[in-house]
Structures are given as C-alpha cells and as structure tokens.
Short mmCIF file of C-alpha atoms in Angstrom, two decimals:
data_model
loop_
_atom_site.label_atom_id
_atom_site.label_comp_id
_atom_site.label_asym_id
_atom_site.label_seq_id
_atom_site.Cartn_x
_atom_site.Cartn_y
_atom_site.Cartn_z
CA ASN A 13 112.82 55.15 120.72
CA ALA A 14 110.80 52.86 122.93
CA GLY A 15 108.81 51.36 119.99
CA VAL A 16 105.52 49.92 120.90
CA THR A 17 104.62 49.76 124.58
CA GLN A 18 101.76 47.97 126.21
CA THR A 19 100.32 48.15 129.73
CA PRO A 20 99.62 46.25 131.87
CA LYS A 21 101.82 43.03 131.10
CA PHE A 22 99.46 40.92 133.23
CA GLN A 23 95.78 41.30 134.26
CA VAL A 24 93.20 39.04 135.92
CA LEU A 25 89.68 40.03 135.74
CA LYS A 26 86.30 38.75 136.92
CA THR A 27 83.57 37.98 134.42
CA GLY A 28 81.66 41.17 133.70
CA GLN A 29 84.30 43.70 134.59
CA SER A 30 85.58 46.16 132.24
CA MET A 31 89.07 47.40 131.48
CA THR A 32 91.24 49.09 129.04
CA LEU A 33 94.59 47.79 127.52
CA GLN A 34 96.86 50.55 126.73
CA CYS A 35 99.09 50.75 123.57
CA ALA A 36 101.41 53.54 122.72
CA GLN A 37 104.09 53.94 120.02
CA ASP A 38 106.67 56.66 119.44
CA MET A 39 107.51 55.98 115.74
CA ASN A 40 104.85 58.40 114.32
CA HIS A 41 103.16 55.36 112.69
CA GLU A 42 99.72 55.95 111.03
CA TYR A 43 98.67 52.31 111.28
CA MET A 44 98.01 50.50 114.60
CA SER A 45 96.27 47.25 115.29
CA TRP A 46 95.27 44.89 118.01
CA TYR A 47 95.60 41.13 117.74
CA ARG A 48 94.75 38.33 120.15
CA GLN A 49 96.58 35.07 120.33
CA ASP A 50 95.04 32.11 122.06
CA PRO A 51 97.17 29.14 123.31
CA GLY A 52 98.76 27.26 120.19
CA MET A 53 97.03 29.61 117.81
CA GLY A 54 98.00 32.32 115.36
CA LEU A 55 97.06 35.91 115.78
CA ARG A 56 93.72 37.13 115.03
CA LEU A 57 93.01 40.81 114.26
CA ILE A 58 90.54 42.49 116.58
CA HIS A 59 90.48 46.17 115.45
CA TYR A 60 92.88 48.36 113.44
CA SER A 61 93.31 52.09 112.68
CA VAL A 62 94.86 53.78 109.63
CA GLY A 63 95.19 57.11 111.21
CA ALA A 64 93.96 59.37 114.16
CA GLY A 65 90.21 59.38 114.20
CA ILE A 66 89.84 56.34 111.93
CA THR A 67 89.23 52.85 113.23
CA ASP A 68 87.70 49.68 111.68
CA GLN A 69 86.86 46.06 112.70
CA GLY A 70 89.10 43.04 112.13
CA GLU A 71 88.30 39.30 112.26
CA VAL A 72 87.07 39.13 115.82
CA PRO A 73 85.78 42.48 117.06
CA ASN A 74 82.88 41.57 119.27
CA GLY A 75 83.34 42.48 122.86
CA TYR A 76 85.95 45.15 122.17
CA ASN A 77 86.00 48.82 121.56
CA VAL A 78 88.81 51.06 120.22
CA SER A 79 89.42 54.68 119.59
CA ARG A 80 92.29 56.67 118.13
CA SER A 81 92.25 60.20 119.32
CA THR A 82 95.99 60.72 118.73
CA THR A 83 98.73 59.18 116.50
CA GLU A 84 100.54 57.66 119.47
CA ASP A 85 97.82 55.90 121.37
CA PHE A 86 95.47 53.06 120.57
CA PRO A 87 93.54 51.82 123.69
CA LEU A 88 91.50 48.59 123.48
CA ARG A 89 88.55 48.57 125.84
CA LEU A 90 86.86 45.24 126.95
CA LEU A 91 83.23 46.17 127.69
CA SER A 92 82.20 43.27 129.85
CA ALA A 93 84.88 40.58 130.26
CA ALA A 94 84.02 37.02 129.46
CA PRO A 95 86.25 33.89 130.06
CA SER A 96 86.40 33.45 126.14
CA GLN A 97 88.51 36.77 126.16
CA THR A 98 91.33 34.99 128.22
CA SER A 99 94.25 35.42 125.74
CA VAL A 100 97.44 37.25 125.11
CA TYR A 101 96.78 40.62 123.34
CA PHE A 102 99.39 42.20 121.09
CA CYS A 103 99.37 45.74 119.90
CA ALA A 104 101.28 46.66 116.61
CA SER A 105 102.05 49.66 114.49
CA SER A 106 103.33 50.30 111.02
CA GLY A 107 104.36 53.04 108.88
CA ARG A 108 103.40 51.19 105.70
CA THR A 109 105.91 53.14 103.87
CA GLY A 110 106.88 52.09 100.27
CA GLY A 111 104.69 48.95 100.31
CA SER A 112 106.27 47.49 103.47
CA ASN A 113 104.21 45.07 105.41
CA GLU A 114 106.55 45.45 108.46
CA GLN A 115 104.61 45.74 111.66
CA PHE A 116 106.28 46.40 115.04
CA PHE A 117 104.72 44.51 117.83
CA GLY A 118 104.58 45.35 121.56
CA PRO A 119 105.46 42.83 124.34
CA GLY A 120 101.76 41.72 124.91
CA THR A 121 99.38 41.82 127.71
CA ARG A 122 98.40 38.35 129.14
CA LEU A 123 94.71 38.65 130.35
CA THR A 124 92.92 36.04 132.35
CA VAL A 125 89.16 36.26 132.83
CA LEU A 126 87.78 34.18 135.70
CA LEU B 4 92.14 38.08 101.37
CA ALA B 5 94.62 35.57 99.88
CA LYS B 6 94.70 32.52 102.05
CA THR B 7 98.06 30.74 102.78
CA THR B 8 98.88 27.13 103.58
CA GLN B 9 102.03 26.13 105.30
CA PRO B 10 103.16 23.01 107.24
CA ILE B 11 102.19 23.00 110.83
CA SER B 12 105.46 21.92 112.14
CA MET B 13 109.04 21.00 111.18
CA ASP B 14 112.08 19.69 112.83
CA SER B 15 115.78 20.31 112.02
CA TYR B 16 119.12 19.72 113.37
CA GLU B 17 121.49 22.58 114.20
CA GLY B 18 123.52 23.76 111.27
CA GLN B 19 121.22 22.49 108.66
CA GLU B 20 119.39 24.79 106.06
CA VAL B 21 115.68 24.96 106.62
CA ASN B 22 113.17 25.64 103.85
CA ILE B 23 109.57 26.38 104.81
CA THR B 24 107.20 26.48 101.82
CA CYS B 25 103.92 28.51 101.89
CA SER B 26 101.14 28.17 99.27
CA HIS B 27 99.11 31.07 98.27
CA ASN B 28 97.29 30.12 95.04
CA ASN B 29 94.89 33.25 94.95
CA ILE B 30 97.51 35.79 95.47
CA ALA B 31 96.54 39.11 93.95
CA THR B 32 98.56 41.17 91.60
CA ASN B 33 99.38 43.88 94.16
CA ASP B 34 99.96 41.51 97.08
CA TYR B 35 103.46 41.15 98.80
CA ILE B 36 104.68 38.01 100.49
CA THR B 37 105.77 38.64 104.04
CA TRP B 38 107.29 36.39 106.72
CA TYR B 39 107.36 36.96 110.42
CA GLN B 40 108.92 34.98 113.21
CA GLN B 41 107.59 34.55 116.72
CA PHE B 42 109.39 33.33 119.73
CA PRO B 43 107.46 32.02 122.80
CA SER B 44 105.93 34.74 125.04
CA GLN B 45 106.88 37.57 122.44
CA GLY B 46 105.12 39.54 119.71
CA PRO B 47 105.87 38.45 116.09
CA ARG B 48 108.96 40.03 114.34
CA PHE B 49 109.17 40.90 110.81
CA ILE B 50 111.78 38.82 108.87
CA ILE B 51 111.60 39.40 105.16
CA GLN B 52 109.32 40.56 102.38
CA GLY B 53 109.27 40.10 98.68
CA TYR B 54 107.20 40.50 95.50
CA LYS B 55 108.92 38.23 93.04
CA THR B 56 112.06 36.27 92.46
CA LYS B 57 114.52 36.26 95.33
CA VAL B 58 115.17 38.43 98.18
CA THR B 59 117.97 38.00 100.70
CA ASN B 60 118.82 39.82 104.07
CA GLU B 61 121.04 39.10 106.99
CA VAL B 62 118.38 36.64 108.45
CA ALA B 63 116.91 34.66 105.65
CA SER B 64 116.22 34.19 102.04
CA LEU B 65 112.84 34.31 100.22
CA PHE B 66 112.37 32.55 96.95
CA ILE B 67 109.29 33.38 94.82
CA PRO B 68 108.60 31.41 91.55
CA ALA B 69 107.28 33.26 88.54
CA ASP B 70 103.65 32.39 89.01
CA ARG B 71 103.85 33.64 92.72
CA LYS B 72 101.56 30.97 93.87
CA SER B 73 104.01 29.81 96.52
CA SER B 74 107.12 30.99 98.25
CA THR B 75 109.85 29.47 100.28
CA LEU B 76 111.56 30.90 103.29
CA SER B 77 115.04 29.69 103.59
CA LEU B 78 117.16 29.83 106.99
CA PRO B 79 120.64 28.98 106.55
CA ARG B 80 122.53 27.03 109.19
CA VAL B 81 119.84 27.09 111.87
CA SER B 82 120.78 27.32 115.58
CA LEU B 83 118.75 26.52 118.59
CA SER B 84 117.77 30.04 118.88
CA ASP B 85 115.92 29.72 115.55
CA THR B 86 113.31 27.63 117.16
CA ALA B 87 110.10 29.71 116.70
CA VAL B 88 106.74 29.94 114.85
CA TYR B 89 107.16 31.26 111.31
CA TYR B 90 104.22 32.88 109.66
CA CYS B 91 103.66 33.51 105.88
CA LEU B 92 101.36 36.46 105.09
CA VAL B 93 100.16 37.76 101.68
CA GLY B 94 98.61 41.12 101.07
CA ASP B 95 99.40 44.80 101.00
CA MET B 96 98.83 46.65 104.28
CA ARG B 97 98.20 49.91 102.25
CA ASN B 98 94.81 48.31 101.03
CA THR B 99 93.91 45.88 103.81
CA PRO B 100 95.13 44.46 107.08
CA LEU B 101 97.30 41.40 107.10
CA VAL B 102 95.89 38.12 108.36
CA PHE B 103 98.03 35.63 110.24
CA GLY B 104 97.41 31.92 109.87
CA LYS B 105 98.61 29.31 112.49
CA GLY B 106 102.22 29.48 111.17
CA THR B 107 104.86 26.79 111.03
CA ARG B 108 106.42 25.65 114.34
CA LEU B 109 110.06 25.05 113.60
CA SER B 110 112.01 23.03 116.28
CA VAL B 111 115.79 23.08 116.09
CA ILE B 112 117.43 19.97 117.77
CA ALA B 113 121.03 19.95 119.00
#
C-alpha cells in the first residue's frame, strides 16, 4: 500500500493564480481531510469528506474548494491564490473503524504564494 | 468541540521518562483522547488513543483519571529521535472532525 500520496511536493504560485493539490489514498478509507500548517503552528482543518459525494467545511475553508467524486481521491483547489495561503498542506484519511481516531497523513505539499 | 490545553514546550535528557499532560475540562461522554506525534517536515503520526484508565502500546502509555478532565502521555526512556511536537486531541471522528491545537514541542537533549 502506498498509503496517502500528495502531489506536488513543492509549488510556487503568483498571486491570483489557481491550482489543484492532489491527494489520493489506497486504503479504501471513507474519511479524508485537508489541513494547513503555518510555521510554528498547529494544523488547521480546511475541508473534510465522510465519503464519496459528501464534503464539508472545516475551520478555515475560505479560498479553497474540494470535491470527492471517488473514494480514493480528494483534490483541494485554490481558486485565486493569495500570499496568506503560503503554508504546508497535509491530506489525511481515516477508516474511523471501531471508534478509532487514527488518521494517516500524506507527506505534505509546501506552497509559496508570491 | 472539547478544547485542550497542553504545555507549549518541554525539555528532557536522553533516557528519562517524559510525561506530557493535557487538560480537557469539557470533554464529552463519547469523546476519545488521542495523541499524535509530528516530526519536522512530516505529517502527524497517530501514537495512542484511550477512553479511560490506562492504555499502553509499544511507543507510549496514556493515563486517564476517572473524571477524564485531563490525560498524561508518558514516553519511557526518550531518545534524541523522540524530539517532535506532540498533539493532544479530544473527540470522536465518527461524529465530528478532530481539531489540532498547537501541541507540545519536546526537545530531547543528549
């Protein structure tokens, strides 16, 4: 199993550009989520999905869109990049079986917006 | 969502036992207590989870008193490789997504 994969690993954007961060998991997990982590800070939840076709907002959803057309993939779209979106983005998935709060995280995408 | 409070940072020497305490006064009946570890430039990694009393695995122990308003993560005989940020989370992902705080930055010194 590859686990949770994210692409790209690094990205530099100019203000106003749009892009999609890719996330995929091969564990057949229902639950997937996107977090951002700013330097020296904890993780903040952007969006999450409890299954294909279902998404919901987290703590900091503004400026981001998500969709979940398949169980495996959960892309995050930046509509019009701003310098405030410079951050490290982590995708995670979880089976949530038996009350477990275990999430499996991807390696992250480091995004810089100029 | 139950809020958690934990120390911002801790230092320890190699070989010592480290205890990190987390306060969660408004924990709900159905909430679990979960700890994650994050190394620099990596995503967080699940360490341990419990509901009450004591849980132990190959990495750590988790102590939860009867009132469940706090919990203590215990790392036995830490090494330099245990230097990381440790997050305490409270909740049940079947009902609501987990919220990460700022965590506790543990520095292990040789």
